mmCIF file of C-alpha atoms in Angstrom:
data_model
loop_
_atom_site.group_PDB
_atom_site.id
_atom_site.type_symbol
_atom_site.label_atom_id
_atom_site.label_comp_id
_atom_site.label_asym_id
_atom_site.label_seq_id
_atom_site.Cartn_x
_atom_site.Cartn_y
_atom_site.Cartn_z
ATOM 1 C CA MET A 130 3.681 57.783 -23.908
ATOM 2 C CA VAL A 131 0.392 56.603 -22.377
ATOM 3 C CA ASP A 132 -1.898 54.107 -24.043
ATOM 4 C CA PRO A 133 -5.304 55.878 -24.122
ATOM 5 C CA GLN A 134 -7.069 52.521 -23.733
ATOM 6 C CA ASN A 135 -5.517 51.399 -20.469
ATOM 7 C CA ASP A 136 -3.660 54.416 -19.031
ATOM 8 C CA GLU A 137 -0.416 52.461 -18.933
ATOM 9 C CA MET A 138 2.993 53.306 -20.300
ATOM 10 C CA VAL A 139 3.489 51.976 -23.811
ATOM 11 C CA ASP A 140 6.450 49.862 -24.815
ATOM 12 C CA PRO A 141 7.849 51.462 -27.987
ATOM 13 C CA HIS A 142 8.747 48.004 -29.313
ATOM 14 C CA ASN A 143 5.232 46.574 -29.342
ATOM 15 C CA ASP A 144 2.210 47.258 -31.507
ATOM 16 C CA GLU A 145 0.737 50.063 -29.392
ATOM 17 C CA MET A 146 3.218 52.830 -30.147
ATOM 18 C CA VAL A 147 5.584 52.438 -33.058
ATOM 19 C CA ASP A 148 9.344 52.197 -32.659
ATOM 20 C CA PRO A 149 11.222 54.825 -34.729
ATOM 21 C CA HIS A 150 13.564 52.061 -35.888
ATOM 22 C CA ASN A 151 10.666 50.096 -37.388
ATOM 23 C CA ASP A 152 10.016 52.465 -40.310
ATOM 24 C CA GLU A 153 6.985 54.017 -38.677
ATOM 25 C CA MET A 154 5.996 56.749 -36.227
ATOM 26 C CA VAL A 155 8.751 57.977 -33.912
ATOM 27 C CA ASP A 156 8.900 59.110 -30.330
ATOM 28 C CA PRO A 157 7.573 62.706 -30.310
ATOM 29 C CA HIS A 158 10.345 63.747 -27.920
ATOM 30 C CA ASN A 159 12.770 63.644 -30.859
ATOM 31 C CA ASP A 160 10.784 66.055 -33.038
ATOM 32 C CA GLU A 161 11.089 63.570 -35.926
ATOM 33 C CA MET A 162 8.503 62.254 -38.329
ATOM 34 C CA VAL A 163 9.001 59.275 -40.629
ATOM 35 C CA ASP A 164 11.893 57.027 -41.608
ATOM 36 C CA PRO A 165 13.354 58.251 -44.943
ATOM 37 C CA GLN A 166 13.418 54.642 -46.153
ATOM 38 C CA ASN A 167 9.692 55.036 -46.824
ATOM 39 C CA ASP A 168 9.990 58.150 -49.033
ATOM 40 C CA GLU A 169 8.236 60.142 -46.361
ATOM 41 C CA MET A 170 9.272 62.854 -43.949
ATOM 42 C CA VAL A 171 12.460 62.704 -41.865
ATOM 43 C CA ASP A 172 13.792 64.780 -38.997
ATOM 44 C CA PRO A 173 14.013 68.319 -40.425
ATOM 45 C CA GLN A 174 16.692 69.454 -37.975
ATOM 46 C CA ASN A 175 19.109 66.546 -37.852
ATOM 47 C CA ASP A 176 19.197 62.784 -37.575
ATOM 48 C CA GLU A 177 20.823 62.445 -34.163
ATOM 49 C CA MET A 178 19.816 61.939 -30.558
ATOM 50 C CA VAL A 179 21.096 64.649 -28.228
ATOM 51 C CA ASP A 180 22.721 64.012 -24.864
ATOM 52 C CA PRO A 181 21.433 66.902 -22.707
ATOM 53 C CA GLN A 182 24.303 66.368 -20.272
ATOM 54 C CA ASN A 183 26.904 67.882 -22.571
ATOM 55 C CA ASP A 184 24.766 69.741 -25.114
ATOM 56 C CA GLU A 185 27.310 68.914 -27.828
ATOM 57 C CA MET A 186 26.262 68.433 -31.410
ATOM 58 C CA VAL A 187 26.805 69.767 -34.929
ATOM 59 C CA ASP A 188 25.083 73.059 -35.687
ATOM 60 C CA PRO A 189 22.314 72.150 -38.160
ATOM 61 C CA HIS A 190 22.397 75.638 -39.667
ATOM 62 C CA ASP A 191 25.961 75.144 -40.904
ATOM 63 C CA GLU A 192 24.639 72.716 -43.498
ATOM 64 C CA MET A 193 21.078 73.978 -43.789
ATOM 65 C CA ASN A 194 21.033 74.045 -47.580
ATOM 66 C CA SER A 195 22.148 70.442 -48.029
ATOM 67 C CA VAL A 196 19.880 69.252 -45.226
ATOM 68 C CA GLU A 197 16.875 71.011 -46.709
ATOM 69 C CA VAL A 198 17.508 69.506 -50.163
ATOM 70 C CA LYS A 199 17.973 66.051 -48.668
ATOM 71 C CA HIS A 200 14.715 66.147 -46.759
ATOM 72 C CA LYS A 201 12.684 67.548 -49.640
ATOM 73 C CA GLY A 202 13.835 64.554 -51.629
ATOM 74 C CA PHE A 203 11.936 62.330 -49.217
ATOM 75 C CA TRP A 204 8.690 64.238 -49.541
ATOM 76 C CA PRO A 205 5.877 62.888 -51.717
ATOM 77 C CA LYS A 206 6.371 64.118 -55.271
ATOM 78 C CA LYS A 207 2.973 65.817 -55.391
ATOM 79 C CA GLY A 208 -0.379 66.021 -53.670
ATOM 80 C CA ASP A 209 -1.824 67.576 -50.519
ATOM 81 C CA ILE A 210 0.798 66.087 -48.185
ATOM 82 C CA ARG A 211 3.635 67.672 -50.143
ATOM 83 C CA LYS A 212 1.799 71.019 -50.060
ATOM 84 C CA THR A 213 1.509 70.658 -46.287
ATOM 85 C CA PHE A 214 5.253 70.028 -45.945
ATOM 86 C CA GLU A 215 6.010 73.017 -48.178
ATOM 87 C CA ARG A 216 3.852 75.286 -46.017
ATOM 88 C CA MET A 217 5.466 73.997 -42.830
ATOM 89 C CA SER A 218 9.006 74.505 -44.099
ATOM 90 C CA GLY A 219 8.195 78.097 -45.016
ATOM 91 C CA SER A 220 6.100 79.166 -42.044
ATOM 92 C CA GLY A 221 6.182 76.307 -39.528
ATOM 93 C CA ILE A 222 2.370 76.319 -39.568
ATOM 94 C CA ILE A 223 0.048 73.330 -39.812
ATOM 95 C CA GLN A 224 -3.660 72.823 -39.216
ATOM 96 C CA ARG A 225 -5.182 69.901 -37.367
ATOM 97 C CA LYS A 226 -6.805 68.538 -40.525
ATOM 98 C CA ASP A 227 -3.430 68.585 -42.316
ATOM 99 C CA LEU A 228 -1.745 66.507 -39.632
ATOM 100 C CA TYR A 229 -4.648 64.060 -39.627
ATOM 101 C CA LEU A 230 -4.195 63.755 -43.404
ATOM 102 C CA ILE A 231 -0.533 62.820 -42.899
ATOM 103 C CA TRP A 232 -1.560 60.219 -40.344
ATOM 104 C CA GLU A 233 -3.933 58.590 -42.827
ATOM 105 C CA GLN A 234 -0.881 57.106 -44.563
ATOM 106 C CA LYS A 235 -0.385 53.375 -44.034
ATOM 107 C CA HIS A 236 2.636 53.937 -41.778
ATOM 108 C CA PHE A 237 0.372 55.492 -39.134
ATOM 109 C CA ASN A 238 -2.564 53.085 -39.213
ATOM 110 C CA LYS A 239 -1.808 51.922 -35.656
ATOM 111 C CA ILE A 240 -2.090 55.421 -34.183
ATOM 112 C CA LEU A 241 -4.888 56.850 -36.317
ATOM 113 C CA PRO A 242 -7.629 55.638 -33.911
ATOM 114 C CA TYR A 243 -5.915 57.675 -31.167
ATOM 115 C CA LYS A 244 -5.210 60.739 -33.297
ATOM 116 C CA GLU A 245 -6.931 63.246 -30.992
ATOM 117 C CA PHE A 246 -5.098 61.926 -27.938
ATOM 118 C CA ILE A 247 -1.731 61.986 -29.723
ATOM 119 C CA PHE A 248 -2.417 65.468 -31.078
ATOM 120 C CA ASP A 249 -3.058 66.720 -27.545
ATOM 121 C CA MET A 250 0.097 64.949 -26.351
ATOM 122 C CA LEU A 251 2.169 66.726 -29.017
ATOM 123 C CA ILE A 252 0.848 70.030 -27.688
ATOM 124 C CA HIS A 253 1.628 68.975 -24.116
ATOM 125 C CA LEU A 254 5.209 68.188 -25.162
ATOM 126 C CA ASP A 255 5.563 71.557 -26.982
ATOM 127 C CA ILE A 256 6.188 69.759 -30.288
ATOM 128 C CA LEU A 257 3.070 71.478 -31.554
ATOM 129 C CA SER A 258 2.130 74.891 -30.243
ATOM 130 C CA GLU A 259 -1.212 76.642 -30.377
ATOM 131 C CA GLN A 260 -1.150 80.011 -32.094
ATOM 132 C CA ARG A 261 -3.164 82.403 -29.982
ATOM 133 C CA ARG A 262 -5.546 84.809 -31.685
ATOM 134 C CA TYR A 263 -7.710 87.482 -30.104
ATOM 135 C CA ASP A 264 -10.699 89.492 -31.241
ATOM 136 C CA THR A 265 -9.398 93.038 -31.780
ATOM 137 C CA LYS A 266 -12.686 94.551 -30.591
ATOM 138 C CA THR A 267 -13.568 92.430 -27.562
ATOM 139 C CA GLY A 268 -10.154 91.065 -26.607
ATOM 140 C CA ASN A 269 -11.652 87.578 -26.340
ATOM 141 C CA ARG A 270 -9.563 84.605 -27.387
ATOM 142 C CA LEU A 271 -10.575 83.081 -30.724
ATOM 143 C CA PRO A 272 -10.668 79.353 -31.571
ATOM 144 C CA VAL A 273 -7.293 77.925 -32.537
ATOM 145 C CA GLU A 274 -6.942 77.180 -36.246
ATOM 146 C CA ASN A 275 -3.186 77.075 -36.790
ATOM 147 C CA PHE A 276 -0.487 75.197 -34.922
ATOM 148 C CA PHE A 277 3.223 75.876 -35.012
ATOM 149 C CA VAL A 278 5.763 73.105 -35.667
ATOM 150 C CA PRO A 279 9.117 74.732 -34.773
ATOM 151 C CA CYS A 280 11.279 71.829 -35.924
ATOM 152 C CA MET A 281 9.951 72.311 -39.479
ATOM 153 C CA LEU A 282 10.784 76.017 -39.761
ATOM 154 C CA THR A 283 13.989 76.753 -41.695
ATOM 155 C CA GLN A 284 13.544 80.441 -42.590
ATOM 156 C CA ARG A 285 15.997 82.700 -40.714
ATOM 157 C CA ASN A 286 15.116 86.182 -39.464
ATOM 158 C CA ASP A 287 15.703 88.580 -42.341
ATOM 159 C CA THR A 288 13.673 91.538 -41.057
ATOM 160 C CA SER A 289 15.052 94.866 -39.846
ATOM 161 C CA PHE A 290 13.448 94.563 -36.401
ATOM 162 C CA MET A 291 16.658 93.887 -34.489
ATOM 163 C CA ALA A 292 18.518 96.742 -36.182
ATOM 164 C CA ASN A 293 15.726 99.308 -35.932
ATOM 165 C CA GLU A 294 13.798 98.389 -32.773
ATOM 166 C CA CYS A 295 15.893 96.124 -30.558
ATOM 167 C CA THR A 296 18.522 98.800 -29.942
ATOM 168 C CA PRO A 297 20.590 99.772 -26.863
ATOM 169 C CA GLU A 298 18.327 102.808 -26.470
ATOM 170 C CA LYS A 299 15.108 100.775 -26.382
ATOM 171 C CA ALA A 300 16.041 97.337 -25.041
ATOM 172 C CA ILE A 301 17.558 95.438 -22.141
ATOM 173 C CA SER A 302 18.911 91.915 -22.434
ATOM 174 C CA LEU A 303 20.138 88.850 -20.622
ATOM 175 C CA ALA A 304 21.375 85.467 -21.769
ATOM 176 C CA PHE A 305 20.731 81.904 -20.664
ATOM 177 C CA VAL A 306 24.134 80.337 -21.293
ATOM 178 C CA PHE A 307 24.334 76.557 -21.726
ATOM 179 C CA LYS A 308 27.264 74.200 -21.339
ATOM 180 C CA GLY A 309 28.893 73.021 -24.537
ATOM 181 C CA THR A 310 29.069 74.838 -27.840
ATOM 182 C CA ILE A 311 25.481 74.656 -29.071
ATOM 183 C CA ILE A 312 21.981 74.250 -27.711
ATOM 184 C CA PRO A 313 20.181 71.077 -28.860
ATOM 185 C CA PRO A 314 17.661 72.114 -31.534
ATOM 186 C CA ALA A 315 14.890 70.116 -29.857
ATOM 187 C CA LEU A 316 15.323 72.137 -26.652
ATOM 188 C CA ALA A 317 15.258 75.454 -28.497
ATOM 189 C CA ASN A 318 12.195 74.352 -30.460
ATOM 190 C CA ARG A 319 10.320 73.457 -27.292
ATOM 191 C CA LEU A 320 11.189 76.840 -25.802
ATOM 192 C CA ILE A 321 9.794 78.689 -28.817
ATOM 193 C CA SER A 322 6.630 76.592 -28.643
ATOM 194 C CA ALA A 323 6.292 77.371 -24.946
ATOM 195 C CA CYS A 324 6.691 81.093 -25.661
ATOM 196 C CA LEU A 325 3.848 80.876 -28.169
ATOM 197 C CA SER A 326 1.617 79.421 -25.477
ATOM 198 C CA MET A 327 2.358 82.381 -23.177
ATOM 199 C CA TRP A 328 2.441 85.389 -25.522
ATOM 200 C CA THR A 329 1.302 86.513 -28.974
ATOM 201 C CA VAL A 330 3.601 86.634 -32.006
ATOM 202 C CA LYS A 331 4.455 90.203 -32.963
ATOM 203 C CA ALA A 332 3.870 91.455 -36.491
ATOM 204 C CA TYR A 333 6.438 93.869 -37.897
ATOM 205 C CA GLU A 334 6.255 95.529 -41.304
ATOM 206 C CA GLY A 335 3.519 93.107 -42.308
ATOM 207 C CA ARG A 336 5.408 89.964 -41.244
ATOM 208 C CA LYS A 337 5.172 87.759 -38.191
ATOM 209 C CA LEU A 338 8.433 87.623 -36.247
ATOM 210 C CA LEU A 339 8.552 83.846 -36.211
ATOM 211 C CA PHE A 340 11.669 82.259 -37.654
ATOM 212 C CA SER A 341 14.089 79.417 -37.059
ATOM 213 C CA GLY A 342 15.702 80.065 -33.674
ATOM 214 C CA PHE A 343 14.003 83.456 -33.351
ATOM 215 C CA ILE A 344 10.669 84.770 -32.130
ATOM 216 C CA GLY A 345 9.311 88.247 -31.448
ATOM 217 C CA LEU A 346 6.346 88.541 -29.091
ATOM 218 C CA SER A 347 3.967 91.281 -27.984
ATOM 219 C CA PHE A 348 3.595 91.634 -24.218
ATOM 220 C CA ASP A 349 1.436 94.762 -24.246
ATOM 221 C CA LYS A 350 1.087 97.957 -26.268
ATOM 222 C CA VAL A 351 4.555 99.246 -25.348
ATOM 223 C CA HIS A 352 6.575 96.160 -24.327
ATOM 224 C CA ASP A 353 7.822 93.478 -26.723
ATOM 225 C CA ILE A 354 9.830 90.311 -26.084
ATOM 226 C CA VAL A 355 12.494 88.810 -28.324
ATOM 227 C CA VAL A 356 13.959 85.329 -27.871
ATOM 228 C CA CYS A 357 16.741 84.161 -30.160
ATOM 229 C CA VAL A 358 19.205 81.286 -30.151
ATOM 230 C CA GLU A 359 22.873 81.972 -30.868
ATOM 231 C CA ALA A 360 25.385 79.129 -30.450
ATOM 232 C CA ASN A 361 25.155 78.092 -26.765
ATOM 233 C CA LYS A 362 23.077 81.097 -25.666
ATOM 234 C CA ILE A 363 19.391 81.890 -25.569
ATOM 235 C CA LEU A 364 19.171 85.672 -25.680
ATOM 236 C CA LEU A 365 16.180 87.382 -24.080
ATOM 237 C CA TYR A 366 15.409 90.997 -24.964
ATOM 238 C CA ILE A 367 12.690 93.246 -23.598
ATOM 239 C CA VAL A 368 12.014 96.137 -25.960
ATOM 240 C CA HIS A 369 10.112 99.322 -25.110
ATOM 241 C CA ARG A 370 8.419 101.272 -27.865
ATOM 242 C CA THR A 371 10.307 104.482 -27.029
ATOM 243 C CA SER A 372 12.984 104.024 -24.326
ATOM 244 C CA ASN A 373 14.398 101.242 -22.142
ATOM 245 C CA GLY A 374 14.217 103.662 -19.224
ATOM 246 C CA LEU A 375 10.435 103.235 -19.344
ATOM 247 C CA ILE A 376 10.480 99.433 -19.098
ATOM 248 C CA VAL A 377 8.399 98.409 -16.082
ATOM 249 C CA PRO A 378 10.679 96.485 -13.662
ATOM 250 C CA ASP A 379 7.894 94.149 -12.532
ATOM 251 C CA ILE A 380 7.271 93.190 -16.163
ATOM 252 C CA ALA A 381 10.971 92.496 -16.779
ATOM 253 C CA THR A 382 11.192 90.418 -13.598
ATOM 254 C CA GLY A 383 8.068 88.442 -14.459
ATOM 255 C CA ILE A 384 9.267 87.682 -17.990
ATOM 256 C CA LYS A 385 12.676 86.576 -16.714
ATOM 257 C CA GLU A 386 11.080 84.261 -14.136
ATOM 258 C CA SER A 387 8.702 82.784 -16.724
ATOM 259 C CA MET A 388 11.583 82.077 -19.093
ATOM 260 C CA PHE A 389 13.746 80.599 -16.339
ATOM 261 C CA THR A 390 10.961 78.309 -15.129
ATOM 262 C CA THR A 391 10.187 77.198 -18.688
ATOM 263 C CA LEU A 392 13.836 76.452 -19.494
ATOM 264 C CA GLU A 393 14.213 74.638 -16.185
ATOM 265 C CA ARG A 394 11.221 72.416 -16.978
ATOM 266 C CA ILE A 395 12.388 71.679 -20.521
ATOM 267 C CA SER A 396 15.979 70.973 -19.422
ATOM 268 C CA GLU A 397 14.842 68.592 -16.699
ATOM 269 C CA PHE A 398 12.649 66.785 -19.201
ATOM 270 C CA TYR A 399 15.527 66.189 -21.612
ATOM 271 C CA GLN A 400 17.899 65.192 -18.843
ATOM 272 C CA SER A 401 15.350 62.669 -17.595
ATOM 273 C CA THR A 402 15.230 60.995 -21.013
ATOM 274 C CA VAL A 403 18.902 60.063 -20.681
ATOM 275 C CA HIS A 404 19.702 60.007 -16.968
ATOM 276 C CA ALA A 405 17.799 59.818 -13.718
ATOM 277 C CA ILE A 406 17.581 63.274 -12.138
ATOM 278 C CA SER A 407 18.621 63.799 -8.533
ATOM 279 C CA SER A 408 17.408 66.689 -6.417
ATOM 280 C CA SER A 409 20.949 68.078 -6.268
ATOM 281 C CA GLN A 410 21.616 67.952 -10.019
ATOM 282 C CA LYS A 411 22.586 71.336 -11.432
ATOM 283 C CA LEU A 412 20.818 72.942 -14.344
ATOM 284 C CA PRO A 413 22.746 72.947 -17.639
ATOM 285 C CA PHE A 414 22.554 76.744 -17.948
ATOM 286 C CA HIS A 415 23.225 79.944 -16.025
ATOM 287 C CA ILE A 416 22.165 83.577 -16.448
ATOM 288 C CA GLU A 417 24.360 86.420 -17.687
ATOM 289 C CA TYR A 418 23.305 90.080 -17.888
ATOM 290 C CA ALA A 419 24.095 92.221 -20.941
ATOM 291 C CA CYS A 420 25.910 95.533 -20.823
ATOM 292 C CA SER A 421 24.311 98.818 -21.879
ATOM 293 C CA ARG A 422 25.273 98.122 -25.492
ATOM 294 C CA LEU A 423 23.654 94.642 -25.353
ATOM 295 C CA GLU A 424 26.876 92.878 -26.387
ATOM 296 C CA CYS A 425 29.088 92.103 -23.361
ATOM 297 C CA HIS A 426 27.825 89.856 -20.551
ATOM 298 C CA ILE A 427 28.516 89.351 -16.862
ATOM 299 C CA PRO A 428 27.483 86.154 -14.991
ATOM 300 C CA GLU A 429 24.624 86.691 -12.546
ATOM 301 C CA GLU A 430 26.665 85.593 -9.535
ATOM 302 C CA ALA A 431 29.400 88.120 -10.341
ATOM 303 C CA ALA A 432 26.835 90.830 -11.066
ATOM 304 C CA PHE A 433 25.391 90.524 -7.564
ATOM 305 C CA THR A 434 28.760 90.544 -5.801
ATOM 306 C CA THR A 435 30.548 93.247 -7.830
ATOM 307 C CA ASP A 436 29.840 96.900 -6.990
ATOM 308 C CA GLU A 437 31.080 98.072 -10.381
ATOM 309 C CA TRP A 438 31.663 96.213 -13.616
ATOM 310 C CA ILE A 439 33.389 97.596 -16.705
ATOM 311 C CA CYS A 440 32.415 95.752 -19.874
ATOM 312 C CA HIS A 441 35.484 94.670 -21.806
ATOM 313 C CA LYS A 442 34.436 95.869 -25.271
ATOM 314 C CA HIS A 443 32.955 99.302 -24.591
ATOM 315 C CA LYS A 444 34.667 100.165 -21.275
ATOM 316 C CA ILE A 445 31.322 101.288 -19.835
ATOM 317 C CA VAL A 446 30.975 101.299 -16.046
ATOM 318 C CA HIS A 447 27.915 99.463 -14.696
ATOM 319 C CA THR A 448 26.852 99.417 -11.038
ATOM 320 C CA LYS A 449 25.086 96.391 -9.625
ATOM 321 C CA ASP A 450 21.901 98.462 -9.306
ATOM 322 C CA LYS A 451 21.555 98.117 -13.086
ATOM 323 C CA TRP A 452 20.456 94.498 -12.685
ATOM 324 C CA ASN A 453 17.624 95.397 -10.266
ATOM 325 C CA ILE A 454 15.194 95.739 -13.153
ATOM 326 C CA TRP A 455 15.404 91.950 -13.619
ATOM 327 C CA ASN A 456 15.101 91.166 -9.904
ATOM 328 C CA GLN A 457 12.366 93.276 -8.337
ATOM 329 C CA ASP A 458 11.395 90.427 -6.027
ATOM 330 C CA GLN A 459 14.817 90.722 -4.365
ATOM 331 C CA VAL A 460 14.856 94.531 -4.280
ATOM 332 C CA ASN A 461 11.455 95.081 -2.650
#
């Protein structure tokens, strides 16, 4: 973190930025808030540091109920700050004035003079994400009022969008597969924040498709994007309003490249917090393409070198031309 007064790096153990072990503000890279010893907010996902080299940790959703109860016990009993936490846990949304109100507590008195700088830094680190809004008549972007805090969102996707819209007839899919058994929640949260900065959240049946580990986005009037986290995979779907045969290949290729570049940047950031990165260091994920039924997957390297692939579950034959829709830059 940079000290806004002298443009130098700040030692987390001095009085400029507060050490997370000193009962005050924590490093924003951890997506945590306040030490529970102070009856304030704690890390809503888990209480552990993640080693991005092995991506191993306990799935926080396995014990979501007990975790949620535990953290609510550390909230203020009443007042505006508690109302803010309640809104965030339900929708993941916070306004600038609400976060400034939280920072007015005594635990944050060292950072309050730099609140605007730190707020901008949280956006830069994808811990906060701007929610884009556009004028429906002019198409112009409107001022940002709400910000998304993905690490605070606990509501799972309970809509019918995946069953009714993201179907084998309308969608194509690929997966970013990570090493280990689960993706670190902080990494997934940063990805969802980054997606919000690139595209607009889709509304479906009167609800925004924004949930824990899941986001639906509108690309244009006929193309939608879905990103969801399942175990050690980040699944990317492109959904056409009527048929996946009408998906524009250049759009699919561009979305894939944007997601790959974003995941590459986020992964390198987390690796750099634990180990020095060399130019030859491999990324912690690889790409796999989904079969026509969106369930089986073939690694990208095998997909390019195999003339025909038969998915193991459905016994459907796929030729390597099927993957061209994701790779128009290599086809043209």
